[in-house]
Tab-separated table of C-alpha atoms in Angstrom:
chain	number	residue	atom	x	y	z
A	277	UNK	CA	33.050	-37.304	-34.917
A	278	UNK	CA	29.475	-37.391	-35.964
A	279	UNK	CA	27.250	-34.611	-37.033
A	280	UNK	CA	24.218	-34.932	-35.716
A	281	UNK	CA	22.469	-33.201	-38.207
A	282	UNK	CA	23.619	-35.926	-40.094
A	283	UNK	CA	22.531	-38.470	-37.853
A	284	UNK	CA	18.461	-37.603	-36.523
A	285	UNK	CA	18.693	-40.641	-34.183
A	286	UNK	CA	21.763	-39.266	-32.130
A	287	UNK	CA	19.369	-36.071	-32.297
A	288	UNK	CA	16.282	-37.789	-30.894
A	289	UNK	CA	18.636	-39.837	-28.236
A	290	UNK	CA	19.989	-36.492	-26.625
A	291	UNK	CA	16.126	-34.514	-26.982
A	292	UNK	CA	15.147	-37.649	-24.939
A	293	UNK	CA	17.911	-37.753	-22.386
A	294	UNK	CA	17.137	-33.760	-22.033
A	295	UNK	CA	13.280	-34.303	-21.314
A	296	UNK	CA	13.786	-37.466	-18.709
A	297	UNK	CA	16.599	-35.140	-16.815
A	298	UNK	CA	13.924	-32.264	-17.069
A	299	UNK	CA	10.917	-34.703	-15.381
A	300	UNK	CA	13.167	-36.332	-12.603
A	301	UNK	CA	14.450	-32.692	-11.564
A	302	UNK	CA	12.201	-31.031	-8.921
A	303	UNK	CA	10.242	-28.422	-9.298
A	304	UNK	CA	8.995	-25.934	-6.630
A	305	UNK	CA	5.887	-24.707	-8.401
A	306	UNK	CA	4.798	-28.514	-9.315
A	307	UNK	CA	5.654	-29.799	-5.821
A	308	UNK	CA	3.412	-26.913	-4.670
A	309	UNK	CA	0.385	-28.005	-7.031
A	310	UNK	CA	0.885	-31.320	-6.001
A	311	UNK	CA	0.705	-30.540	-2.050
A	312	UNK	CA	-2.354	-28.130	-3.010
A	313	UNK	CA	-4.238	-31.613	-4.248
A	314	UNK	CA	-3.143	-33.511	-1.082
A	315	UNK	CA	-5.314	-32.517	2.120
A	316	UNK	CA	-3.146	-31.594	5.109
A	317	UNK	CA	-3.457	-33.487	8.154
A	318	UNK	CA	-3.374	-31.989	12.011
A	319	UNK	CA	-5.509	-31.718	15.082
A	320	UNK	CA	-8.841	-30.396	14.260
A	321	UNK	CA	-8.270	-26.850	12.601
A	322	UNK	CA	-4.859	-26.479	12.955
A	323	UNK	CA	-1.895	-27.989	11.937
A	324	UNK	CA	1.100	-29.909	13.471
A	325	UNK	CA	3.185	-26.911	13.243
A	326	UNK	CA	0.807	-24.431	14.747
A	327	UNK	CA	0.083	-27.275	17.818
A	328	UNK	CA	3.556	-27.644	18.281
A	329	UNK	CA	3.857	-24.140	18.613
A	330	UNK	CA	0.651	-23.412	21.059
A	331	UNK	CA	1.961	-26.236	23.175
A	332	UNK	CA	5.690	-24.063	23.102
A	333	UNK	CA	3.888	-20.871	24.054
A	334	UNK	CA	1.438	-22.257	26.869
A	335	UNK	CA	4.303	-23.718	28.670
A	336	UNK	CA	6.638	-20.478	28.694
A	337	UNK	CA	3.207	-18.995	29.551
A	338	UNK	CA	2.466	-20.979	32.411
A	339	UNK	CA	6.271	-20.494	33.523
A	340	UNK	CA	6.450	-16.905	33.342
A	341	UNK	CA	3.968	-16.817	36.701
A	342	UNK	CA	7.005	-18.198	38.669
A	343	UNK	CA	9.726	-16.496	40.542
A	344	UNK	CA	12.909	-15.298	38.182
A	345	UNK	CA	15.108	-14.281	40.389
A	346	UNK	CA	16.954	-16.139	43.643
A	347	UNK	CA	16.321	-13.438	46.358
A	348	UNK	CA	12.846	-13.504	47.053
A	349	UNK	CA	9.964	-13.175	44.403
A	350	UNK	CA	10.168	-11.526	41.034
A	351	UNK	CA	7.842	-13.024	38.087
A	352	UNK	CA	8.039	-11.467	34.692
A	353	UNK	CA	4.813	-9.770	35.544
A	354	UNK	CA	6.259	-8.373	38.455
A	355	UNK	CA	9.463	-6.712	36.667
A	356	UNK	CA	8.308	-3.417	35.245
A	357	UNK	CA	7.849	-4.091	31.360
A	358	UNK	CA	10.371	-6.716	30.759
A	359	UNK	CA	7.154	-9.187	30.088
A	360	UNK	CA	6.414	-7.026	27.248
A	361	UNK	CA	9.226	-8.188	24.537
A	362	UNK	CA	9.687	-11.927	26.661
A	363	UNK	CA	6.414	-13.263	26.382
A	364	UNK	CA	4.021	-10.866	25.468
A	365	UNK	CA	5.049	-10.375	22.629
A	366	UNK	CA	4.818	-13.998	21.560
A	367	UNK	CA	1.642	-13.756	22.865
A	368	UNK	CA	0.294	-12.047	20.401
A	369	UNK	CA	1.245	-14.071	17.475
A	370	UNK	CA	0.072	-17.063	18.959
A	371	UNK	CA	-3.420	-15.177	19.803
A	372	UNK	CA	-3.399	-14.340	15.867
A	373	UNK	CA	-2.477	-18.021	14.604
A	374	UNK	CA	-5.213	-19.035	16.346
A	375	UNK	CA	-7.612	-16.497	15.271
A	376	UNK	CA	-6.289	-16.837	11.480
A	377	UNK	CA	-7.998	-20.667	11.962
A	378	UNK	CA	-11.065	-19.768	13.276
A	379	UNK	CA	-11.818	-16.652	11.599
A	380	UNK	CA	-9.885	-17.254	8.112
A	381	UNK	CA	-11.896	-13.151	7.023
A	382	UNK	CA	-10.346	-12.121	10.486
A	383	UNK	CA	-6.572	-10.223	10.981
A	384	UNK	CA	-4.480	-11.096	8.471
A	385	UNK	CA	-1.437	-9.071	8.350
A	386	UNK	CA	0.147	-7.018	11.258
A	387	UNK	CA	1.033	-3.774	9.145
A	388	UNK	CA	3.067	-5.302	5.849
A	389	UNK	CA	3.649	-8.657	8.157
A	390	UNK	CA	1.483	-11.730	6.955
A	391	UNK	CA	0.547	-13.616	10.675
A	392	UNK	CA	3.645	-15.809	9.960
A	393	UNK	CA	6.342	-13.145	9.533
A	394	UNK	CA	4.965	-11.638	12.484
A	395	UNK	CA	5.389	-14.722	14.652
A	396	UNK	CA	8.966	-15.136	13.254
A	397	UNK	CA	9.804	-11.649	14.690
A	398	UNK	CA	8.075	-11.884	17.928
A	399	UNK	CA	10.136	-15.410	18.942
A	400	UNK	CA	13.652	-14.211	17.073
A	401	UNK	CA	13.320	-11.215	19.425
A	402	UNK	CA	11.999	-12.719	22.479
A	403	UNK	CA	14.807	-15.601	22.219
A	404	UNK	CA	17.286	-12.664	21.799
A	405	UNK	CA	16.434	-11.281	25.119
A	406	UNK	CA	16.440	-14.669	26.871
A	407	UNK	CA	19.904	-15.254	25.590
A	408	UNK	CA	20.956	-11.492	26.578
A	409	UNK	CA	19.885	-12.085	30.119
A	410	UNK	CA	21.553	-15.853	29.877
A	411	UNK	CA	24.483	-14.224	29.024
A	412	UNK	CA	24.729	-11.888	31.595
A	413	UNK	CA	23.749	-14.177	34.455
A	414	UNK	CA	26.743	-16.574	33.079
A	415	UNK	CA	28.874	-13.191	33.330
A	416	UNK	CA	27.710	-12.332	36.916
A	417	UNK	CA	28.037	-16.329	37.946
A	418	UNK	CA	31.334	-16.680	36.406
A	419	UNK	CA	33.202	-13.290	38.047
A	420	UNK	CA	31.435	-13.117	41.261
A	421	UNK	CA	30.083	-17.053	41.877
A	422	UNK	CA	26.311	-16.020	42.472
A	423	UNK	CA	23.312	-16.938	40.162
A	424	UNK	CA	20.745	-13.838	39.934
A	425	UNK	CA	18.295	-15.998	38.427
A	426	UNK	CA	16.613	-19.337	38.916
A	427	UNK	CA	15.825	-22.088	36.402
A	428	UNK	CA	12.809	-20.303	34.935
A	429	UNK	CA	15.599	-18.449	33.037
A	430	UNK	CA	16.866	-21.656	30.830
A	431	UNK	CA	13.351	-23.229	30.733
A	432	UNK	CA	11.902	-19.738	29.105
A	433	UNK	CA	15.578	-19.603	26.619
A	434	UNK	CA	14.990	-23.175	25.797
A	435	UNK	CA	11.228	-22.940	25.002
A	436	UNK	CA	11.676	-19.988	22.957
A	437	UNK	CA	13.970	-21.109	20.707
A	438	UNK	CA	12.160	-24.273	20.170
A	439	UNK	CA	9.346	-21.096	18.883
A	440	UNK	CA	12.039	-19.716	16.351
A	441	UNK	CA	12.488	-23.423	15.062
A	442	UNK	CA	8.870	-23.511	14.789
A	443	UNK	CA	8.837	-19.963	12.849
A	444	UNK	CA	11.730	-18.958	11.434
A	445	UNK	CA	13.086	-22.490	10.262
A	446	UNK	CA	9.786	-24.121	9.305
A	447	UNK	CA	9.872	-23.632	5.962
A	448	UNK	CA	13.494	-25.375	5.836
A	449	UNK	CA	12.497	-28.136	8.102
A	450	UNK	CA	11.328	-31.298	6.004
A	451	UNK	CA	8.676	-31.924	8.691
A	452	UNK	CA	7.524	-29.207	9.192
A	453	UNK	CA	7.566	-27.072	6.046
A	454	UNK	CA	4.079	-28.748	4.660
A	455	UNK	CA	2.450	-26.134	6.376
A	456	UNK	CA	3.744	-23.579	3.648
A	457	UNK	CA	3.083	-25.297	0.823
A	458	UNK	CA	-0.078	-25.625	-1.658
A	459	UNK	CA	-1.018	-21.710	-0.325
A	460	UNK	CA	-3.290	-19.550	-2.636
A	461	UNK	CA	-1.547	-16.807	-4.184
A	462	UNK	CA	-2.542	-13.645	-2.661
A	463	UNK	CA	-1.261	-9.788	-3.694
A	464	UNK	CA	1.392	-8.889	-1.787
A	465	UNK	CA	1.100	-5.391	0.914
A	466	UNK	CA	1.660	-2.510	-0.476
A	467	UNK	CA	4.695	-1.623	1.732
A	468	UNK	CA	6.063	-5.288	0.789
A	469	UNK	CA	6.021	-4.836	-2.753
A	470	UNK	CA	9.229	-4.032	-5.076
A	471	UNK	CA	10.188	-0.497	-4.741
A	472	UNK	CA	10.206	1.555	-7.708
A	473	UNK	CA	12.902	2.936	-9.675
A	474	UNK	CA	14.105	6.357	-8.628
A	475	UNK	CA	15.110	8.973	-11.220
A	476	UNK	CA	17.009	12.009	-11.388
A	477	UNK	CA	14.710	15.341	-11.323
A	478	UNK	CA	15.012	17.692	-14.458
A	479	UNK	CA	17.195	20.440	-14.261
A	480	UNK	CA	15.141	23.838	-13.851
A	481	UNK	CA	15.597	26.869	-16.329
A	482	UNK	CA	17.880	29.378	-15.128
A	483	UNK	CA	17.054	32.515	-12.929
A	484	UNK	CA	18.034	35.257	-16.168
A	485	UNK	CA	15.306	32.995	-18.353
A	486	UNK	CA	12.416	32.721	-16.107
A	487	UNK	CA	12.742	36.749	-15.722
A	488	UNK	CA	13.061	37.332	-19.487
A	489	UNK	CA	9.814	35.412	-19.891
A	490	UNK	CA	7.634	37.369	-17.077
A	491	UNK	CA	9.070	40.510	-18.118
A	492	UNK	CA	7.572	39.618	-21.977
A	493	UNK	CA	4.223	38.489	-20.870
A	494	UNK	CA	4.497	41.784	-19.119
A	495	UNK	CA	4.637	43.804	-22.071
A	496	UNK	CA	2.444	41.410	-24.577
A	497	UNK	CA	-0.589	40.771	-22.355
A	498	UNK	CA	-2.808	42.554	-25.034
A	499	UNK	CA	-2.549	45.959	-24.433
A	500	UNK	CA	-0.336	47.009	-27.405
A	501	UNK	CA	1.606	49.680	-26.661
A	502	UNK	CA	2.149	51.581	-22.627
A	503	UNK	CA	-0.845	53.434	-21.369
A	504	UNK	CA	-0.368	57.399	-21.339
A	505	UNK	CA	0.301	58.749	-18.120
A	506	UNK	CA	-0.669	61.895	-18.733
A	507	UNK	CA	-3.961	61.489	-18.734
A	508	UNK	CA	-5.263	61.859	-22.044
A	509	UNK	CA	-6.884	58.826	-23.849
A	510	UNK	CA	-5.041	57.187	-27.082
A	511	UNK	CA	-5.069	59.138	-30.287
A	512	UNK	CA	-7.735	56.781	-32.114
A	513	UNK	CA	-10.131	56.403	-29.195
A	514	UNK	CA	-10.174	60.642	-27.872
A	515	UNK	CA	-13.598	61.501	-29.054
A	516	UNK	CA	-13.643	64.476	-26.553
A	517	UNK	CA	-12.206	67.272	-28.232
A	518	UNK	CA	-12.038	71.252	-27.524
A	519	UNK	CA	-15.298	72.076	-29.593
A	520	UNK	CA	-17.293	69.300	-27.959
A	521	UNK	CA	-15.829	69.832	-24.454
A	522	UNK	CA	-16.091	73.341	-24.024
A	523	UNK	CA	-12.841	74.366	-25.081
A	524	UNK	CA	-10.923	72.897	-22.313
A	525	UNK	CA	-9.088	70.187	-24.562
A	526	UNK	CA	-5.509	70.755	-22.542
A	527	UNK	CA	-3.598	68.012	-21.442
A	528	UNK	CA	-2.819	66.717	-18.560
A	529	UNK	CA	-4.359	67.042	-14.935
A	530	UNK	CA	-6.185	69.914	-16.736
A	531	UNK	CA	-7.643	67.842	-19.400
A	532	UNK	CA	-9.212	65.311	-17.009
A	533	UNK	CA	-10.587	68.177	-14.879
A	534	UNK	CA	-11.959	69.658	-17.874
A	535	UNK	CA	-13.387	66.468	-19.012
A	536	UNK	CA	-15.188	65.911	-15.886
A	537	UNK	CA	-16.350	69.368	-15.386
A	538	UNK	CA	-18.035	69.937	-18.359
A	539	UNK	CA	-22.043	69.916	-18.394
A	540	UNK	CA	-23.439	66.548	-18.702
A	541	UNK	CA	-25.242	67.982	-21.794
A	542	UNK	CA	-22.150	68.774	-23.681
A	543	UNK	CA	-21.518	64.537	-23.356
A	544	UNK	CA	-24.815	62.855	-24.331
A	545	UNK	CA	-24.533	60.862	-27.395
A	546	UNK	CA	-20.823	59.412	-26.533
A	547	UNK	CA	-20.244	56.227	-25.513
A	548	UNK	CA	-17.193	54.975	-23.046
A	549	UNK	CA	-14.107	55.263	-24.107
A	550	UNK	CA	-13.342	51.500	-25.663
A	551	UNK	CA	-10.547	49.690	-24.301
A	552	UNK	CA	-7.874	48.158	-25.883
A	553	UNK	CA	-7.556	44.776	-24.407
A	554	UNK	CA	-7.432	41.695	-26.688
A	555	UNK	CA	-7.967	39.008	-24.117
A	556	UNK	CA	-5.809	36.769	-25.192
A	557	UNK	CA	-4.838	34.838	-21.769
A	558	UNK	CA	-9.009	34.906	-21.233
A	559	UNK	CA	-9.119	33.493	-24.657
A	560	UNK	CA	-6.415	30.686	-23.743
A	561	UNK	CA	-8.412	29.719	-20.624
A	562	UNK	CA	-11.595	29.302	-21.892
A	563	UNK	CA	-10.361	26.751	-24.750
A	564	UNK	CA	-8.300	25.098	-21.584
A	565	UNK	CA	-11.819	25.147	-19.856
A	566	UNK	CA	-13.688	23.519	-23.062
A	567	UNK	CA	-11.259	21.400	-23.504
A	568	UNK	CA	-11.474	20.031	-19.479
A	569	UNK	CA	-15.430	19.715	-19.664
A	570	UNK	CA	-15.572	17.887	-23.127
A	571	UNK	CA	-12.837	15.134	-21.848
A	572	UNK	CA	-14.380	12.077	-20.963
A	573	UNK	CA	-15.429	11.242	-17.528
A	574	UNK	CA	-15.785	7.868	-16.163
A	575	UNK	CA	-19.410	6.581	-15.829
A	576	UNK	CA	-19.965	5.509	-12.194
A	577	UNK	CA	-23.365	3.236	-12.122
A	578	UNK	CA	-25.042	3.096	-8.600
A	579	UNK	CA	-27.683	0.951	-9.760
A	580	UNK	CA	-27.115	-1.965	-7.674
A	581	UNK	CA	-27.239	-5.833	-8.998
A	582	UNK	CA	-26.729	-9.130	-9.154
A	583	UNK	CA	-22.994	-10.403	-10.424
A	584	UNK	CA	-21.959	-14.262	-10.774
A	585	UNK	CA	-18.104	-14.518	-11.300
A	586	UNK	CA	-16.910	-17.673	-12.963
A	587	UNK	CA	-13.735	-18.990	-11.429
A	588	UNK	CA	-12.919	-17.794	-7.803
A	589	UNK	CA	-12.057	-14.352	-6.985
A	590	UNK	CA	-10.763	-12.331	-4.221
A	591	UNK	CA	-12.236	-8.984	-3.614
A	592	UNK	CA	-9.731	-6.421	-1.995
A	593	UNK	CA	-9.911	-3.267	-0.278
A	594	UNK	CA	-8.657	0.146	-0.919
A	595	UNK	CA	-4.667	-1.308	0.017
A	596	UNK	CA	-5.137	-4.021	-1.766
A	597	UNK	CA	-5.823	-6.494	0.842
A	598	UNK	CA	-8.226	-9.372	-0.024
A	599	UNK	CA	-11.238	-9.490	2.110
A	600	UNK	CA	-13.861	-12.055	0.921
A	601	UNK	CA	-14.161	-13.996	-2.234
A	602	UNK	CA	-16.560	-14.205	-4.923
A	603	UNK	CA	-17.123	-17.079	-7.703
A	604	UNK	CA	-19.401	-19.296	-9.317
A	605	UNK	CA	-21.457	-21.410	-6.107
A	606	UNK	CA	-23.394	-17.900	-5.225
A	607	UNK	CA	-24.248	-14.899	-6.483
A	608	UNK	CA	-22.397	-11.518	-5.460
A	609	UNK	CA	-24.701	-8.164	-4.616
A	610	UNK	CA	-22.814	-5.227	-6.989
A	611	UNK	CA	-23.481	-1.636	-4.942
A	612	UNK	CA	-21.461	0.131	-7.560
A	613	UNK	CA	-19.966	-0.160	-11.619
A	614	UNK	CA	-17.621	1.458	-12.730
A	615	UNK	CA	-16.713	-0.001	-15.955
A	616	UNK	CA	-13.970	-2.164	-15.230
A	617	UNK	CA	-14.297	-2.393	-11.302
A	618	UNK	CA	-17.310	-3.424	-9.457
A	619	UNK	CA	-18.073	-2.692	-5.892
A	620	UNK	CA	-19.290	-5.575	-3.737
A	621	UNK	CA	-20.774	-5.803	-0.833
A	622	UNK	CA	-20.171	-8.810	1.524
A	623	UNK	CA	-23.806	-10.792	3.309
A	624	UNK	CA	-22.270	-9.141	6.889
A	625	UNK	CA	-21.971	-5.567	5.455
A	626	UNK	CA	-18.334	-5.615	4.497
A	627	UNK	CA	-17.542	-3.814	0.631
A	628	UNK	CA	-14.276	-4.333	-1.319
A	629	UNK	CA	-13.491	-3.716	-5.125
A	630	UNK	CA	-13.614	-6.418	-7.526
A	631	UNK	CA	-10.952	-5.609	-10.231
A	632	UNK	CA	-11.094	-8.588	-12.573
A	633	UNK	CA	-14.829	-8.143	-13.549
A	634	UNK	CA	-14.077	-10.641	-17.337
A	635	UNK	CA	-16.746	-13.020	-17.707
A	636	UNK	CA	-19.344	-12.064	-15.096
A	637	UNK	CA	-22.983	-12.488	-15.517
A	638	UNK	CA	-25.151	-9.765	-14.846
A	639	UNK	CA	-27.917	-10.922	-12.841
C-alpha cells in the first residue's frame, strides 16, 4: 500500500475528486442565490401558486352560497357559525395574499404567523372540518341509507384540499416551491424565535440568618450603646447639673420635670443636647446616590437630519418587525440619534429604528 505522503500526486488526485463531488452536490443556500438572480414568472403581480390558489378559494366561495343539506335550504351562511372555520377562515388568508402583493409595507404577519403560515393553518383546518362532516355523512348514509348533505359537501372537501396542496405542500412540490425561494432574509417574530435556556433559581438564605442579620443592623445602626430609659441624658453629653438647674438634678420622671421647670434664665448659654448618631446608612446612600448620577447616561440627539445608508437596510419597529427600507438611491430623514440607533421617519409618517447605523453619511 502506498503512502500518500509519499506520493503528492495520489494526494492531489483524491483533493480533486473531493472538490468535483463538493461542486456537483446541491446546495440549498446556492440554489437560493441562484433563484434570487432569476426573475419569477406569473400573472401580473402574483405568482402561479398564489393564482392557483385564488382560483381554489373563489370557487369554494362561489359554492358555499348553495344549499348543503337535502331537506330544503341550508347554505353555509345560513348554518349558525359553521361558515366561520369552512370558508371564512380561508378567506382571510386569501384577502392577505392578495394584499401582501399590492401593498408589500401592508400586513405582514398574523401575530408570530408570516401570511404563508397563516394560510397553511386556515386550509389544514378548514379541510379538517370538511372531512369531519364527510365522515359523518358516510356514517349516517352507511347505517341508516340517507344522505344529509348534497354535493356541495365533496366539491367544498375536494377544493380545500387542493388549498392545503397549495399551502402546506408547496414548498415540497417541484412546481410549485419557486415561490419560496430567492426570499430576503428578514428577523424572525419575537414569539417565533428560539426560546431561551431556563435555569434553576438560587437557593435563598435560611430563616435563622436573615433574622441574625436584622437583629445586628438593629443594634449597629450608629447609636453606640441603648438609649437610657430613665430619662436622663448620657454621661458625656448631661450639661444640666444640680447647681445650674436649680438643684433639682434627680433622676428619673423627676429629673425631666425639673429640667423643664426650671426658669428659662437658669438655661441661656446651653446648646441642645448633641446626639449621638453617626449616619452611617445616610453616609452609604449618598455615595450610592453619587455614584448613580456620575454613571454615564446615553446621549439622545433630537436634532433631526439627513442619513444615506450604503447597502439596503430594513428599518424595524419596537418588535422587531421590518417596516420600510432605507439604502443608497435616497436619502433617509433621522428624527432621533442615539449613538448606535437612529430613528427614521418614513415620507407617509411611519418611524422605525435603524439598528445597523455603520457607514452612513450624515447629510
Amino acid at each position: 500500500m502506498t503512502d500518500p505522503a509519499l506520493n503528492p500526486a495520489i494526494d492531489d488526485t483524491q483533493n480533486d475528486e473531493a472538490q468535483a463531488d463538493t461542486a456537483d452536490r446541491p446546495d440549498a443556500s446556492s440554489e437560493d442565490a441562484r433563484t434570487e438572480e432569476q426573475p419569477q414568472y406569473g400573472v401580473g403581480p402574483f405568482s402561479v401558486r398564489e393564482v392557483a390558489l385564488v382560483g381554489v378559494w373563489l370557487v369554494a366561495f362561489v359554492i358555499s352560497f348553495f344549499s348543503l343539506s337535502v331537506v330544503g335550504f341550508s347554505s353555509l351562511w345560513t348554518s349558525g357559525i359553521d361558515w366561520i372555520l369552512t370558508i371564512g377562515l380561508p378567506t382571510v388568508a386569501v384577502f392577505l395574499l392578495v394584499l401582501r402583493r399590492l401593498s408589500p409595507d401592508g400586513i405582514r404577519r398574523v401575530g408570530s404567523l408570516g401570511i404563508d403560515q397563516f394560510a397553511s393553518v386556515a386550509f389544514s383546518v378548514s379541510a379538517m372540518i370538511w372531512v369531519q362532516l364527510t365522515w359523518t355523512t358516510v356514517a349516517i348514509a352507511s347505517s341508516r341509507g340517507v344522505w344529509a348533505y348534497s354535493w356541495v359537501l365533496w366539491l367544498e372537501l375536494v377544493l380545500m384540499l387542493a388549498g392545503v396542496v397549495l399551502t402546506v405542500f408547496a414548498p415540497l412540490t417541484p412546481v410549485l416551491r419557486e415561490d419560496f425561494l430567492g426570499r430576503r432574509e428578514i428577523p424572525a417574530h419575537r414569539n417565533a424565535r428560539p426560546i431561551r435556556p431556563v435555569v434553576a433559581a438560587p437557593p435563598r438564605a435560611p430563616r435563622e440568618r436573615r433574622a441574625a442579620t436584622s437583629d445586628e443592623s438593629v443594634e449597629d445602626d450608629g447609636h453606640g450603646d441603648s438609649a437610657p430609659t430613665d430619662g436622663s441624658l448620657p454621661d458625656g453629653d448631661n450639661r444640666y447639673d444640680a447647681a445650674e438647674t436649680g438643684g433639682y438634678a434627680t433622676s428619673g420622671d423627676t429629673g425631666a420635670h425639673a429640667l423643664f421647670s426650671s426658669d428659662s434664665q437658669d438655661l441661656e448659654g446651653y446648646d441642645a443636647p448633641p446626639t449621638n448618631d453617626t449616619g452611617d446608612w445616610s453616609s452609604e446612600r449618598r455615595d450610592a446616590d453619587d455614584a448613580a448620577a456620575s454613571a454615564p447616561q446615553p446621549t439622545v440627539s433630537r436634532q433631526a437630519f439627513w442619513a444615506l445608508s450604503p447597502v439596503e437596510r430594513d428599518v424595524v419597529d419596537d418588535r422587531g418587525v421590518p417596516l420600510f427600507r432605507v439604502g443608497p438611491t435616497a436619502w433617509a430623514l433621522v428624527i432621533e440619534d442615539h449613538g448606535s440607533m437612529f430613528v427614521i421617519r418614513h415620507e407617509d409618517g411611519r418611524a422605525g429604528y435603524l439598528h445597523d447605523v455603520s457607514d452612513v453619511t450624515r447629510g
